[in-house]
Amino acid sequence: MTVQRDMEIIKRDLFIDGDWVSANDYQSLYSPYSEEEIGSIPLANEEETNRAIASAYKARTIMAKMPIYQRAAILEQLALLLEERLEEAARIIALEAAKPLKTAREEVRRTIQTYKFAAEEAKQLRGETIPLDAAPGGVNRIGYTVREPIGVIGAITPFNFPMNLVAHKVGPAIASGNSIVLKPASQTPLSSYYIAELFKEAGLPDGCLNVITGGGRTVGDQLVKDDRISKITFTGSPAVGIGIRNKAGLKRVTLELGSNAALIIDDGIEIDQIIDRCVTGAFSFQGQVCISLQRVYVHENLYETFVTNLAEATAKLTIGDPLDEATDVSALISKGDVERSLAWINEAKSQGAQVVLGGESQDNVLLPTILTNVDNQMKVSCQEVFAPIVIVNSFSNINEAIARVNDSRYGLQAGVYTNNIQTALFAADELHVGGVIINDIPTFRVDNMPYGGVKESGVGREGIKYAVEEMTELKLVVFNKN
Ligand code: NAP
């Protein structure tokens, strides 16, 4: 599939049981940047969704019985194919998500890493021996555990990393011997269908991965409620995630949800050395990253310098077409998100916040925005902005800064720049988040680290090894030698 600006509309079918299956209904897919029609995407109905689940259910035994070296070989082959087609894959992401091409390439590189990690992790699946004779009733018995695949995984994914967040579900599911039904976000289905094509080429047996598109409230809901699916792995917004948890019954559920990630910059830090990282953290993919840098708390001695330097560096970002090599910041995923972001900025302004930079839109692009004097209760601070908006406030002592970071419904990752080892250790203890990043932005992530949040940022962890644990059942075997 070649993707270019003057291309024909891409028509995709459902991917069920290793075949491309026509659906009853299709809907048009539009570029978030140019609003041109770019694709025609199937809208699966109940019967079609049912077929996809039945296919994965039937294939679960193929996956469970597949030797580990074969699972690993398929994942390695997928990584190789993606390496060969990196440019094509990046253009698909840029086109459907309006992710600037250079950021999209970075996502494909990470996706390759994720599948490679999954191939390696498949070989690490193991249980342990249990010293049963440690209890008086256990003498002369041998006990050991094995990790068995859980069965069928229902994967529901968001728009913002349409390839790598799919890899974080499909990779560990295959590594641990499960079959999958994948429902990607309606705005970014092309990346998932592309990966399905590559998996077929890589030799994954029919039915082991099924990809279906359609509304979250219809297809997504059906996956969550179907008893043949043993686990739902969801990445997306807290509102949808909480709804899924309430409907999933006894299914195992992993929820990777939102955040309003914060950074503390302690006294004594060389501001010049961290500005580029802060710009990357706040404005990469227009701030539509779950650990995007949304709140900065800077020591009062550095505050003025930081705000001035951040604004200068941000003003140099290139705004434009995601398919243009030079572009740093492009359109938000929808017009509604541009309007929502502007409303939140206006609310903050009316309550006393200052706009240092940006604060307005050009077509579907929200200009990179820096706000100061923002109260923790304003929406741009306490909600997840998911837009190129960063707020900067000052603090005078570290306790106050930590309290402000923790004053949030979310807790995914937090960053602390400090030269003081005591402050670093204290912050690592006190910050109530899934990951504390010392001397970097909270946006730092590589794909083998445990990743997930506390509070409304979710339940469970990804990062291949940790996802594999959540996609397998621990079984105990006991031999009686008496
Ligand atoms: P979203 O609106 O919650 O959608 C995520 C997925 O859920 C989509 O596939 C969506 O389908 C589906 N969905 C919607 N309603 C559903 C329902 N009732 N039942 C089952 N599925 C349903 O999220 P998004 O706007 O795509 O992504 C942005 C959010 O993801 C942000 O909050 C961000 O922080 C979060 N996120 C978190 C992480 C993390 O690792 N913690 C990583 C990335 C993103 P449709 O597209 O068809 O509606």
PDB file of C-alpha atoms in Angstrom, residues 266-414:
ATOM      1  CA  ASP A 266      14.544  22.321  41.223  1.00  0.00           C
ATOM      2  CA  ASP A 267      16.846  25.255  41.995  1.00  0.00           C
ATOM      3  CA  GLY A 268      20.336  24.982  40.480  1.00  0.00           C
ATOM      4  CA  ILE A 269      19.347  23.323  37.188  1.00  0.00           C
ATOM      5  CA  GLU A 270      20.952  24.671  33.989  1.00  0.00           C
ATOM      6  CA  ILE A 271      17.827  25.756  32.163  1.00  0.00           C
ATOM      7  CA  ASP A 272      19.506  25.843  28.730  1.00  0.00           C
ATOM      8  CA  GLN A 273      20.266  22.150  28.988  1.00  0.00           C
ATOM      9  CA  ILE A 274      16.664  21.059  29.525  1.00  0.00           C
ATOM     10  CA  ILE A 275      14.655  23.404  27.307  1.00  0.00           C
ATOM     11  CA  ASP A 276      14.712  21.193  24.202  1.00  0.00           C
ATOM     12  CA  ARG A 277      13.495  18.204  26.216  1.00  0.00           C
ATOM     13  CA  CYS A 278      10.661  20.307  27.668  1.00  0.00           C
ATOM     14  CA  VAL A 279       9.605  21.471  24.190  1.00  0.00           C
ATOM     15  CA  THR A 280       9.627  17.846  22.994  1.00  0.00           C
ATOM     16  CA  GLY A 281       7.668  16.710  26.048  1.00  0.00           C
ATOM     17  CA  ALA A 282       4.990  19.366  25.729  1.00  0.00           C
ATOM     18  CA  PHE A 283       4.491  19.606  21.971  1.00  0.00           C
ATOM     19  CA  SER A 284       5.389  16.269  20.343  1.00  0.00           C
ATOM     20  CA  PHE A 285       2.406  15.066  18.337  1.00  0.00           C
ATOM     21  CA  GLN A 286       0.578  18.240  19.353  1.00  0.00           C
ATOM     22  CA  GLY A 287       0.568  17.186  23.019  1.00  0.00           C
ATOM     23  CA  GLN A 288      -1.596  14.141  22.230  1.00  0.00           C
ATOM     24  CA  VAL A 289       0.629  11.779  24.186  1.00  0.00           C
ATOM     25  CA  CYS A 290      -0.600  10.180  27.420  1.00  0.00           C
ATOM     26  CA  ILE A 291       2.557  11.339  29.245  1.00  0.00           C
ATOM     27  CA  SER A 292       2.731  14.676  27.447  1.00  0.00           C
ATOM     28  CA  LEU A 293       4.283  17.378  29.614  1.00  0.00           C
ATOM     29  CA  GLN A 294       1.234  19.376  30.734  1.00  0.00           C
ATOM     30  CA  ARG A 295       2.278  20.958  34.051  1.00  0.00           C
ATOM     31  CA  VAL A 296       5.681  22.423  34.951  1.00  0.00           C
ATOM     32  CA  TYR A 297       6.557  23.572  38.471  1.00  0.00           C
ATOM     33  CA  VAL A 298       9.795  25.600  38.421  1.00  0.00           C
ATOM     34  CA  HIS A 299      11.775  26.841  41.418  1.00  0.00           C
ATOM     35  CA  GLU A 300      11.112  30.563  41.880  1.00  0.00           C
ATOM     36  CA  ASN A 301      14.804  31.442  41.287  1.00  0.00           C
ATOM     37  CA  LEU A 302      14.641  29.971  37.762  1.00  0.00           C
ATOM     38  CA  TYR A 303      11.048  30.737  36.871  1.00  0.00           C
ATOM     39  CA  GLU A 304      11.499  33.891  34.717  1.00  0.00           C
ATOM     40  CA  THR A 305      14.436  32.434  32.772  1.00  0.00           C
ATOM     41  CA  PHE A 306      12.589  29.181  32.180  1.00  0.00           C
ATOM     42  CA  VAL A 307       9.427  30.848  30.858  1.00  0.00           C
ATOM     43  CA  THR A 308      11.410  33.168  28.546  1.00  0.00           C
ATOM     44  CA  ASN A 309      13.612  30.380  27.155  1.00  0.00           C
ATOM     45  CA  LEU A 310      10.714  27.944  26.757  1.00  0.00           C
ATOM     46  CA  ALA A 311       8.728  30.543  24.801  1.00  0.00           C
ATOM     47  CA  GLU A 312      11.723  31.359  22.566  1.00  0.00           C
ATOM     48  CA  ALA A 313      12.359  27.696  21.748  1.00  0.00           C
ATOM     49  CA  THR A 314       8.672  26.918  21.226  1.00  0.00           C
ATOM     50  CA  ALA A 315       8.243  29.851  18.828  1.00  0.00           C
ATOM     51  CA  LYS A 316      10.772  28.154  16.512  1.00  0.00           C
ATOM     52  CA  LEU A 317       8.570  25.080  15.966  1.00  0.00           C
ATOM     53  CA  THR A 318       7.345  24.627  12.394  1.00  0.00           C
ATOM     54  CA  ILE A 319       3.582  24.384  12.024  1.00  0.00           C
ATOM     55  CA  GLY A 320       2.098  22.617   9.009  1.00  0.00           C
ATOM     56  CA  ASP A 321       1.205  19.571   6.952  1.00  0.00           C
ATOM     57  CA  PRO A 322       2.040  16.285   8.732  1.00  0.00           C
ATOM     58  CA  LEU A 323       3.441  14.887   5.468  1.00  0.00           C
ATOM     59  CA  ASP A 324       5.927  17.762   5.212  1.00  0.00           C
ATOM     60  CA  GLU A 325       9.429  16.848   6.408  1.00  0.00           C
ATOM     61  CA  ALA A 326       9.871  20.141   8.257  1.00  0.00           C
ATOM     62  CA  THR A 327       6.667  20.031  10.302  1.00  0.00           C
ATOM     63  CA  ASP A 328       6.904  19.803  14.091  1.00  0.00           C
ATOM     64  CA  VAL A 329       3.282  20.540  15.011  1.00  0.00           C
ATOM     65  CA  SER A 330       0.185  19.779  12.930  1.00  0.00           C
ATOM     66  CA  ALA A 331      -3.578  19.414  13.337  1.00  0.00           C
ATOM     67  CA  LEU A 332      -5.346  18.070  16.401  1.00  0.00           C
ATOM     68  CA  ILE A 333      -7.216  14.822  15.854  1.00  0.00           C
ATOM     69  CA  SER A 334     -10.594  16.579  15.481  1.00  0.00           C
ATOM     70  CA  LYS A 335     -12.142  20.023  15.156  1.00  0.00           C
ATOM     71  CA  GLY A 336     -13.984  19.309  18.412  1.00  0.00           C
ATOM     72  CA  ASP A 337     -10.641  19.011  20.188  1.00  0.00           C
ATOM     73  CA  VAL A 338      -9.507  22.380  18.813  1.00  0.00           C
ATOM     74  CA  GLU A 339     -12.722  23.966  20.104  1.00  0.00           C
ATOM     75  CA  ARG A 340     -12.461  22.257  23.492  1.00  0.00           C
ATOM     76  CA  SER A 341      -8.837  23.361  23.912  1.00  0.00           C
ATOM     77  CA  LEU A 342      -9.670  26.982  23.031  1.00  0.00           C
ATOM     78  CA  ALA A 343     -12.579  26.936  25.507  1.00  0.00           C
ATOM     79  CA  TRP A 344     -10.272  25.660  28.272  1.00  0.00           C
ATOM     80  CA  ILE A 345      -7.664  28.332  27.446  1.00  0.00           C
ATOM     81  CA  ASN A 346     -10.357  31.035  27.547  1.00  0.00           C
ATOM     82  CA  GLU A 347     -11.654  29.731  30.865  1.00  0.00           C
ATOM     83  CA  ALA A 348      -8.117  29.935  32.295  1.00  0.00           C
ATOM     84  CA  LYS A 349      -7.645  33.476  30.926  1.00  0.00           C
ATOM     85  CA  SER A 350     -10.927  34.630  32.419  1.00  0.00           C
ATOM     86  CA  GLN A 351      -9.764  33.320  35.808  1.00  0.00           C
ATOM     87  CA  GLY A 352      -6.420  35.136  35.732  1.00  0.00           C
ATOM     88  CA  ALA A 353      -4.021  32.933  33.744  1.00  0.00           C
ATOM     89  CA  GLN A 354      -1.595  34.618  31.315  1.00  0.00           C
ATOM     90  CA  VAL A 355      -1.007  33.445  27.761  1.00  0.00           C
ATOM     91  CA  VAL A 356       2.740  33.672  27.122  1.00  0.00           C
ATOM     92  CA  LEU A 357       2.554  32.102  23.654  1.00  0.00           C
ATOM     93  CA  GLY A 358      -0.141  30.730  21.339  1.00  0.00           C
ATOM     94  CA  GLY A 359      -3.650  30.547  22.712  1.00  0.00           C
ATOM     95  CA  GLU A 360      -5.262  30.484  19.282  1.00  0.00           C
ATOM     96  CA  SER A 361      -5.831  28.192  16.327  1.00  0.00           C
ATOM     97  CA  GLN A 362      -5.056  28.182  12.604  1.00  0.00           C
ATOM     98  CA  ASP A 363      -7.603  25.942  10.911  1.00  0.00           C
ATOM     99  CA  ASN A 364      -7.337  22.591  12.717  1.00  0.00           C
ATOM    100  CA  VAL A 365      -3.988  23.403  14.317  1.00  0.00           C
ATOM    101  CA  LEU A 366      -3.915  24.696  17.865  1.00  0.00           C
ATOM    102  CA  LEU A 367      -0.782  26.839  18.100  1.00  0.00           C
ATOM    103  CA  PRO A 368       1.676  25.666  20.772  1.00  0.00           C
ATOM    104  CA  THR A 369       0.473  27.388  23.909  1.00  0.00           C
ATOM    105  CA  ILE A 370       2.262  28.338  27.126  1.00  0.00           C
ATOM    106  CA  LEU A 371       0.186  29.523  30.096  1.00  0.00           C
ATOM    107  CA  THR A 372       1.376  30.906  33.425  1.00  0.00           C
ATOM    108  CA  ASN A 373      -0.308  31.783  36.699  1.00  0.00           C
ATOM    109  CA  VAL A 374      -2.602  28.771  36.395  1.00  0.00           C
ATOM    110  CA  ASP A 375      -4.552  27.566  39.392  1.00  0.00           C
ATOM    111  CA  ASN A 376      -4.697  23.767  40.016  1.00  0.00           C
ATOM    112  CA  GLN A 377      -8.517  23.902  39.696  1.00  0.00           C
ATOM    113  CA  MET A 378      -8.554  25.239  36.124  1.00  0.00           C
ATOM    114  CA  LYS A 379      -9.353  22.653  33.432  1.00  0.00           C
ATOM    115  CA  VAL A 380      -6.010  23.204  31.643  1.00  0.00           C
ATOM    116  CA  SER A 381      -4.360  22.007  34.852  1.00  0.00           C
ATOM    117  CA  CYS A 382      -6.637  19.437  36.478  1.00  0.00           C
ATOM    118  CA  GLN A 383      -8.010  17.716  33.353  1.00  0.00           C
ATOM    119  CA  GLU A 384      -6.028  15.998  30.618  1.00  0.00           C
ATOM    120  CA  VAL A 385      -5.574  18.668  27.892  1.00  0.00           C
ATOM    121  CA  PHE A 386      -4.347  16.311  25.143  1.00  0.00           C
ATOM    122  CA  ALA A 387      -3.364  19.334  23.058  1.00  0.00           C
ATOM    123  CA  PRO A 388      -0.202  21.459  22.646  1.00  0.00           C
ATOM    124  CA  ILE A 389      -0.719  23.355  25.906  1.00  0.00           C
ATOM    125  CA  VAL A 390       1.748  23.534  28.780  1.00  0.00           C
ATOM    126  CA  ILE A 391       1.278  25.435  32.030  1.00  0.00           C
ATOM    127  CA  VAL A 392       4.200  26.801  34.050  1.00  0.00           C
ATOM    128  CA  ASN A 393       4.010  27.796  37.717  1.00  0.00           C
ATOM    129  CA  SER A 394       6.661  28.572  40.325  1.00  0.00           C
ATOM    130  CA  PHE A 395       7.320  27.040  43.748  1.00  0.00           C
ATOM    131  CA  SER A 396       9.521  27.953  46.677  1.00  0.00           C
ATOM    132  CA  ASN A 397      10.059  24.580  48.372  1.00  0.00           C
ATOM    133  CA  ILE A 398      10.030  20.987  47.161  1.00  0.00           C
ATOM    134  CA  ASN A 399       7.212  19.870  49.498  1.00  0.00           C
ATOM    135  CA  GLU A 400       4.925  22.424  47.898  1.00  0.00           C
ATOM    136  CA  ALA A 401       5.908  21.295  44.373  1.00  0.00           C
ATOM    137  CA  ILE A 402       5.317  17.610  45.177  1.00  0.00           C
ATOM    138  CA  ALA A 403       1.955  18.411  46.763  1.00  0.00           C
ATOM    139  CA  ARG A 404       0.883  20.261  43.603  1.00  0.00           C
ATOM    140  CA  VAL A 405       1.965  17.396  41.338  1.00  0.00           C
ATOM    141  CA  ASN A 406       0.067  14.927  43.529  1.00  0.00           C
ATOM    142  CA  ASP A 407      -3.021  17.149  43.602  1.00  0.00           C
ATOM    143  CA  SER A 408      -4.440  15.360  40.539  1.00  0.00           C
ATOM    144  CA  ARG A 409      -6.953  12.640  39.694  1.00  0.00           C
ATOM    145  CA  TYR A 410      -4.221  11.101  37.560  1.00  0.00           C
ATOM    146  CA  GLY A 411      -0.873   9.480  38.271  1.00  0.00           C
ATOM    147  CA  LEU A 412       0.954   8.076  35.237  1.00  0.00           C
ATOM    148  CA  GLN A 413       4.514   9.476  35.298  1.00  0.00           C
ATOM    149  CA  ALA A 414       6.216  12.526  36.816  1.00  0.00           C
TER     150      ALA A 414
END
